[in-house]
CSV table of C-alpha atoms in Angstrom, one decimal:
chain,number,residue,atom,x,y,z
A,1,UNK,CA,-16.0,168.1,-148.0
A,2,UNK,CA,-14.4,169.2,-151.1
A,3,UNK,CA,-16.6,170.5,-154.0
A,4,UNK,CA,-14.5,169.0,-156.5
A,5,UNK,CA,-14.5,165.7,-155.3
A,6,UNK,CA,-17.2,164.2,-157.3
A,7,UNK,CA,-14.6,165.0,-160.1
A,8,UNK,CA,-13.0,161.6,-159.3
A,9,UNK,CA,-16.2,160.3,-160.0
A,10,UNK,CA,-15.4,157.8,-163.4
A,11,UNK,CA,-19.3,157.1,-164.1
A,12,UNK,CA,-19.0,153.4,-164.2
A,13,UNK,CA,-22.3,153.3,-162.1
A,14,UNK,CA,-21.2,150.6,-159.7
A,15,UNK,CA,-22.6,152.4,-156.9
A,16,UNK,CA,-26.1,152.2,-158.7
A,17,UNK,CA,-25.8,148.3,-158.6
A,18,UNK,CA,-25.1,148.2,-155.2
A,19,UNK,CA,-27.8,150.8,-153.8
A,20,UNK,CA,-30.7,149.0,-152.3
A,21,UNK,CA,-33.1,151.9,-153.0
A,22,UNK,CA,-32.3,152.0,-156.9
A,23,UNK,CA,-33.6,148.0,-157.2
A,24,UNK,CA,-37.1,148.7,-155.9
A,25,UNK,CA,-38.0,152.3,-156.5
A,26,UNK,CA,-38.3,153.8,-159.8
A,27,UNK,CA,-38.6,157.2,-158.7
A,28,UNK,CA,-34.8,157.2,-157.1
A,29,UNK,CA,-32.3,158.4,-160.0
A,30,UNK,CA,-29.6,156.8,-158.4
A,31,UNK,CA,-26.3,157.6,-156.5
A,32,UNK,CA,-24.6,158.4,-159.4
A,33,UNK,CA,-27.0,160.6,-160.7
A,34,UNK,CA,-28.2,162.1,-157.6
A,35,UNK,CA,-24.9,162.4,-156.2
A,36,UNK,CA,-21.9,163.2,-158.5
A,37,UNK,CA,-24.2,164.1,-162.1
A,38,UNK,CA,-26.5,165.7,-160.0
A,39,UNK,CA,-23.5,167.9,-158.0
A,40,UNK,CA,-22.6,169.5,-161.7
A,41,UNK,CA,-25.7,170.8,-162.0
A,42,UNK,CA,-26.7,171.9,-158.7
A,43,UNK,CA,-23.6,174.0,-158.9
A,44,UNK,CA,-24.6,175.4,-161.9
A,45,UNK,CA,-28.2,176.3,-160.7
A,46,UNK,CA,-29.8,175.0,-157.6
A,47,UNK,CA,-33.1,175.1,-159.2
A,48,UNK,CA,-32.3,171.9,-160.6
A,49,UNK,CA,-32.6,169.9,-157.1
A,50,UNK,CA,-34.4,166.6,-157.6
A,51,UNK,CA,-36.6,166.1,-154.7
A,52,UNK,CA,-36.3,162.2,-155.6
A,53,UNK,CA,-33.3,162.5,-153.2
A,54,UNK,CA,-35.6,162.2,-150.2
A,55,UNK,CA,-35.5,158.3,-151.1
A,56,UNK,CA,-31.6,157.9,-150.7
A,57,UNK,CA,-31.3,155.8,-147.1
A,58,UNK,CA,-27.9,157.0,-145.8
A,59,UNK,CA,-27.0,153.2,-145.9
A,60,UNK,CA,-23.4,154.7,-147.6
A,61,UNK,CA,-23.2,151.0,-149.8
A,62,UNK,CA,-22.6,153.3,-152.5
A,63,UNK,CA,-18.9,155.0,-151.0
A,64,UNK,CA,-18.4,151.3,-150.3
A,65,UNK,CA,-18.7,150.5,-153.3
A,66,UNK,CA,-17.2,153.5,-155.6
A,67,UNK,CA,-13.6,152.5,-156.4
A,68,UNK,CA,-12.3,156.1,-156.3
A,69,UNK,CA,-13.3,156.9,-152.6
A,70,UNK,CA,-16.7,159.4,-154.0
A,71,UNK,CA,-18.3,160.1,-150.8
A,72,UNK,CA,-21.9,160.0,-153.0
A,73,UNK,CA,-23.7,159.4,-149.7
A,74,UNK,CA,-22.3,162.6,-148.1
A,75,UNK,CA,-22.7,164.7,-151.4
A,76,UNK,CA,-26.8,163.8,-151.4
A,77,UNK,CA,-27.2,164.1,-147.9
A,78,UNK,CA,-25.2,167.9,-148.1
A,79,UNK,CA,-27.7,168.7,-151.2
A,80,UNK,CA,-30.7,167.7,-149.7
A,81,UNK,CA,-30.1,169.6,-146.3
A,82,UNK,CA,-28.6,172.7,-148.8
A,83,UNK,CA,-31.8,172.4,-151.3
A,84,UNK,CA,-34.7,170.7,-149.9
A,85,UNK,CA,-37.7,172.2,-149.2
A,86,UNK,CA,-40.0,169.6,-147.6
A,87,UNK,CA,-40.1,169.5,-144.4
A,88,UNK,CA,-39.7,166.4,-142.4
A,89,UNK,CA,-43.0,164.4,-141.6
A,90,UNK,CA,-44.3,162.2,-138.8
A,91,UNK,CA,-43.0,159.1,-140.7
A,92,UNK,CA,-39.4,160.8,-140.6
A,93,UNK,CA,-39.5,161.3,-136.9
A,94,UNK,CA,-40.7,157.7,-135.9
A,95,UNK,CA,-38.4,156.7,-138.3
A,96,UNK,CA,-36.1,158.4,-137.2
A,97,UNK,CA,-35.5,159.5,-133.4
A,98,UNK,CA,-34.5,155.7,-132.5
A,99,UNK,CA,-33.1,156.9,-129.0
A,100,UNK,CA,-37.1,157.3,-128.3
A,101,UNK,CA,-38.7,154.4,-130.4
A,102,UNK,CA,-36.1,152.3,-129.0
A,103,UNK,CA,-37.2,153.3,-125.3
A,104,UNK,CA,-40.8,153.2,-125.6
A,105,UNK,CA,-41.2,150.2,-127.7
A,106,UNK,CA,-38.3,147.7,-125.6
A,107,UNK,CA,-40.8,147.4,-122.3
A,108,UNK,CA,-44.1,147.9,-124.6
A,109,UNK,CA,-43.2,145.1,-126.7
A,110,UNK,CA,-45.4,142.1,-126.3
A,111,UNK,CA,-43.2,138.9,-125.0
A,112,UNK,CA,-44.5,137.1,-127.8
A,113,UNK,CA,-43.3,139.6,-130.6
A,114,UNK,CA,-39.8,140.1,-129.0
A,115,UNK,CA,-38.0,137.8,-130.4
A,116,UNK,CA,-40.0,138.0,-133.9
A,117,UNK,CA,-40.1,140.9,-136.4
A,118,UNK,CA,-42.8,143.7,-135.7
A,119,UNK,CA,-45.1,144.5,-138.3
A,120,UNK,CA,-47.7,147.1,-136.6
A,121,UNK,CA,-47.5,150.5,-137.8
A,122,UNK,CA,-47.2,150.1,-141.4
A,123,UNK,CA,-50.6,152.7,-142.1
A,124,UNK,CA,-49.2,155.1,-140.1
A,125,UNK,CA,-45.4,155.3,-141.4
A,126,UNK,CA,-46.5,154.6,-144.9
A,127,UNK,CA,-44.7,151.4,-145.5
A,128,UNK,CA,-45.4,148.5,-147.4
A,129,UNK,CA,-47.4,146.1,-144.9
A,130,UNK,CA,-44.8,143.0,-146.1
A,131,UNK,CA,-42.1,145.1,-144.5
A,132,UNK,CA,-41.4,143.9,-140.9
A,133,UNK,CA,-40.2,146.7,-138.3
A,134,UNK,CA,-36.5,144.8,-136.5
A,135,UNK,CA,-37.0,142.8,-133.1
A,136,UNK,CA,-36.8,144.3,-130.3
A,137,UNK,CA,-34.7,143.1,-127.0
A,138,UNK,CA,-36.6,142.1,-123.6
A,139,UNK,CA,-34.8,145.1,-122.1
A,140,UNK,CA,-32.3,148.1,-122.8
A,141,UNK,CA,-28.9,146.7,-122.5
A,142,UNK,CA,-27.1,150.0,-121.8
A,143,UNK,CA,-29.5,150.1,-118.7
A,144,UNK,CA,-29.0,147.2,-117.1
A,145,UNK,CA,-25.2,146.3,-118.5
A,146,UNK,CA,-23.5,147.7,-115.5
A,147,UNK,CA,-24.7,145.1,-112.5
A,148,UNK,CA,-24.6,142.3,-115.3
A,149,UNK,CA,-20.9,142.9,-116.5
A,150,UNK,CA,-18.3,144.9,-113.7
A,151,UNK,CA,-15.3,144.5,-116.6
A,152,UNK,CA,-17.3,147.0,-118.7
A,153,UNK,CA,-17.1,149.7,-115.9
A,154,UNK,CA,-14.5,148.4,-113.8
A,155,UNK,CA,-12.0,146.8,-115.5
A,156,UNK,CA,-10.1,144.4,-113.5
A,157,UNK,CA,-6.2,145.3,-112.3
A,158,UNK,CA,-5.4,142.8,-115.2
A,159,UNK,CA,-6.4,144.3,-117.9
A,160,UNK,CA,-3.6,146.5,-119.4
A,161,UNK,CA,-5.5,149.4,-120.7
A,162,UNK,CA,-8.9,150.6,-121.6
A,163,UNK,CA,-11.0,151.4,-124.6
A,164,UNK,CA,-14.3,153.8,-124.8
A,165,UNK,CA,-17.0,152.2,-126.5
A,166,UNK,CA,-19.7,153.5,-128.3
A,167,UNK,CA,-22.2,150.7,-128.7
A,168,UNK,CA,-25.1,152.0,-130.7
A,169,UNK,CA,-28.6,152.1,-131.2
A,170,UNK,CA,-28.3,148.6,-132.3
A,171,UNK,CA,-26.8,146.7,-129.7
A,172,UNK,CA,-28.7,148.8,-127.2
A,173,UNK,CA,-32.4,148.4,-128.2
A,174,UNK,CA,-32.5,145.3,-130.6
A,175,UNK,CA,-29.7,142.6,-130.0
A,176,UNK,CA,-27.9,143.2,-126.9
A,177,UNK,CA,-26.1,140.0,-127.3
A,178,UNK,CA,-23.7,141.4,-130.1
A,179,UNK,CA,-22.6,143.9,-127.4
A,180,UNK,CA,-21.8,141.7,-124.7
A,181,UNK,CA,-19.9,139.3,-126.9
A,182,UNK,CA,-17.9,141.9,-128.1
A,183,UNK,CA,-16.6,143.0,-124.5
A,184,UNK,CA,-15.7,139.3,-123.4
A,185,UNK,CA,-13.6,139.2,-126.3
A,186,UNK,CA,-12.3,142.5,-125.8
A,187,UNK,CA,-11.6,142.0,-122.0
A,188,UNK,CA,-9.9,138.8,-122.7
A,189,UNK,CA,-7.7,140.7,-124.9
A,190,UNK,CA,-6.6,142.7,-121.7
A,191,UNK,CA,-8.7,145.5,-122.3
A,192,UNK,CA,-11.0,147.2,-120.1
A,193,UNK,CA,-14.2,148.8,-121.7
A,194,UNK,CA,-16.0,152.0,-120.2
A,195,UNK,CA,-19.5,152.9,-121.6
A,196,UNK,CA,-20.3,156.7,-122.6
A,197,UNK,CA,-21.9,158.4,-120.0
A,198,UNK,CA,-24.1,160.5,-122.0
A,199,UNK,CA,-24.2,158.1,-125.7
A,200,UNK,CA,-26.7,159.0,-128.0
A,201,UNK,CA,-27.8,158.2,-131.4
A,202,UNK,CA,-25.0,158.5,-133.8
A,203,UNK,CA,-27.5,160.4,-136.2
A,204,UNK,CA,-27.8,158.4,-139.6
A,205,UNK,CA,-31.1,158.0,-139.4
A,206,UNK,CA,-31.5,161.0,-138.6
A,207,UNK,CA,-30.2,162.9,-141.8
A,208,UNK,CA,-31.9,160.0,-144.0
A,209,UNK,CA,-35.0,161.6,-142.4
A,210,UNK,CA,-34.3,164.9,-143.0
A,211,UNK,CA,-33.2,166.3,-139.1
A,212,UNK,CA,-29.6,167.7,-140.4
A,213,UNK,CA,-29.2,169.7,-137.1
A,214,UNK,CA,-30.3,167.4,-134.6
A,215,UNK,CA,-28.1,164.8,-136.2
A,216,UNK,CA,-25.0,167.2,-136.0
A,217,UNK,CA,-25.7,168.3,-132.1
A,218,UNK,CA,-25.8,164.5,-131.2
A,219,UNK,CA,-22.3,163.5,-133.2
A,220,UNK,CA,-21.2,166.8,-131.1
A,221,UNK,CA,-22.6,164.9,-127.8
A,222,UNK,CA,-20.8,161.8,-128.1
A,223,UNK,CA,-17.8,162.9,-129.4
A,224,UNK,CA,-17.7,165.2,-126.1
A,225,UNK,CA,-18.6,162.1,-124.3
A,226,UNK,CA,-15.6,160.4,-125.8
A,227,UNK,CA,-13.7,163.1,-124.5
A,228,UNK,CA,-14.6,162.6,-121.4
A,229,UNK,CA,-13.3,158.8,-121.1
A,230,UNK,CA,-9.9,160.2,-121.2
A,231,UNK,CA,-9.2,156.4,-123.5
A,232,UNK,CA,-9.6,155.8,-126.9
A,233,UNK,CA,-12.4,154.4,-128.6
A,234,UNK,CA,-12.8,151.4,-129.3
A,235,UNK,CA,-14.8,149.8,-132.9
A,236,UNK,CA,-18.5,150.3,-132.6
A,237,UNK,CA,-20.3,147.1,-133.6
A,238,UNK,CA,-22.0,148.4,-136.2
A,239,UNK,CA,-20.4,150.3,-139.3
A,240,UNK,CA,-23.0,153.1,-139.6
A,241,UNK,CA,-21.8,154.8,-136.0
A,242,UNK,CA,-18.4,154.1,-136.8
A,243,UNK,CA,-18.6,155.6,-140.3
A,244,UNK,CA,-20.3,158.8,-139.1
A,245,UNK,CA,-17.6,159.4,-136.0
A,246,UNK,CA,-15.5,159.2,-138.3
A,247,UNK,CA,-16.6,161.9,-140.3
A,248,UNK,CA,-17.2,164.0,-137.3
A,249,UNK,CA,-13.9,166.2,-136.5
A,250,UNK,CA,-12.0,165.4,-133.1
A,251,UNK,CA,-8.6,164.9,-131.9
A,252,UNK,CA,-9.4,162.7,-129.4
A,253,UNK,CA,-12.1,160.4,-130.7
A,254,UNK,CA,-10.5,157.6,-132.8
């Protein structure tokens, strides 16, 4: 990204209304002054990193929001893997590594809680205890979508041409539904659907949580694994893996 983007910036701090951080948590400047404000004088000295940037989510409401197309999300996330210092914690990882969570906690989840919000774990990830973890599915849908749904790996000799779909984190390990809605539509549309072979994470939570280079190898893995399809990709379901392959440079993957 351009250094001199944040000069488009025109401080009329509509990004700070929409960030969801800024309502509840004092010690968060802001986007507009951690991003943007804060970019002016980082460049003048990086002594003058706020560490308050740890708090920023990656939720990207702000470059949503900004009518002059600031990317304010990417500019905090850039300073905070350029200037922080703390190292990431246990919190950040379980937060964070959802490929893993996701795994261990779809078949360990009890059939009662499934289909209601979790709320264990708050002591040991530091969160408030009124904060509910999301639902988890009765089972992994990427592992047992094949058998269930032929169109998505075998398209029928009707359909007229075929999209690669990344499905996400999401879809995969918390409401499975979304995904299989979206390939009936699609494959009543006339178009096929093939899975990723190797899909992982796309990485936002990831670089909320401070793992820059783990987040990078992975958007490297799946757009290699879009590669691979040989189609073009089709919409995730979810804007956050969309928005971040978007980001990450390919010829091939859009």
């Amino acid at each position: 990204m351009n250094d001199t983007r944040f000069e488009s910036c025109i401080k009329c701090t509509v990004c700070t209304t929409t960030c969801p951080v800024s309502r509840v948590n004092p010690r968060y400047p802001g986007p507009k002054q951690a991003g943007p404000d804060g970019e002016r004088l980082r460049l003048k000295d990086g002594a003058l990193y706020d560490e308050a940037l740890k708090y920023c989510i990656n939720c990207k409401r702000c470059e949503v929001a900004c009518p002059s197309d600031v990317k304010i999300g990417d500019i905090i996330q850039r300073a905070r893997a350029q200037y922080g210092q703390q190292k990431p914690t246990l919190r950040d990882a379980i937060l964070s590594h959802t490929d893993l969570m996701g795994t261990l906690s779809t078949p360990l989840c009890p059939p009662g809680q499934r289909r209601h919000r979790l709320k264990t774990g708050a002591p040991s990830t530091r969160r408030d205890a009124q904060h509910r973890s999301p639902a988890y599915a009765a089972e992994i849908w990427f592992r047992h979508l094949p058998p269930r749904l032929p169109p998505a790996r075998r398209p029928s000799e009707a359909v007229q041409r075929t999209g690669g779909f990344l499905h996400g984190c999401y879809v995969n390990y918390n409401h499975p539904q979304l995904g299989k809605d979206l390939i009936r539509v699609v494959n009543a549309l006339g178009t096929g659907v093939q899975l990723l072979s190797k899909e992982k994470c796309c990485g936002v939570p990831l670089i909320a949580n401070g793992f820059f280079d783990k987040a990078r190898k992975q958007a490297q893995s799946n757009v290699a694994a879009m590669r691979e399809t040989r189609y073009r990709s089709l919409p995730p379901p979810r804007p956050a893996p969309l928005r971040y392959v978007m980001n990450t440079p390919s010829p091939r993957c859009r």
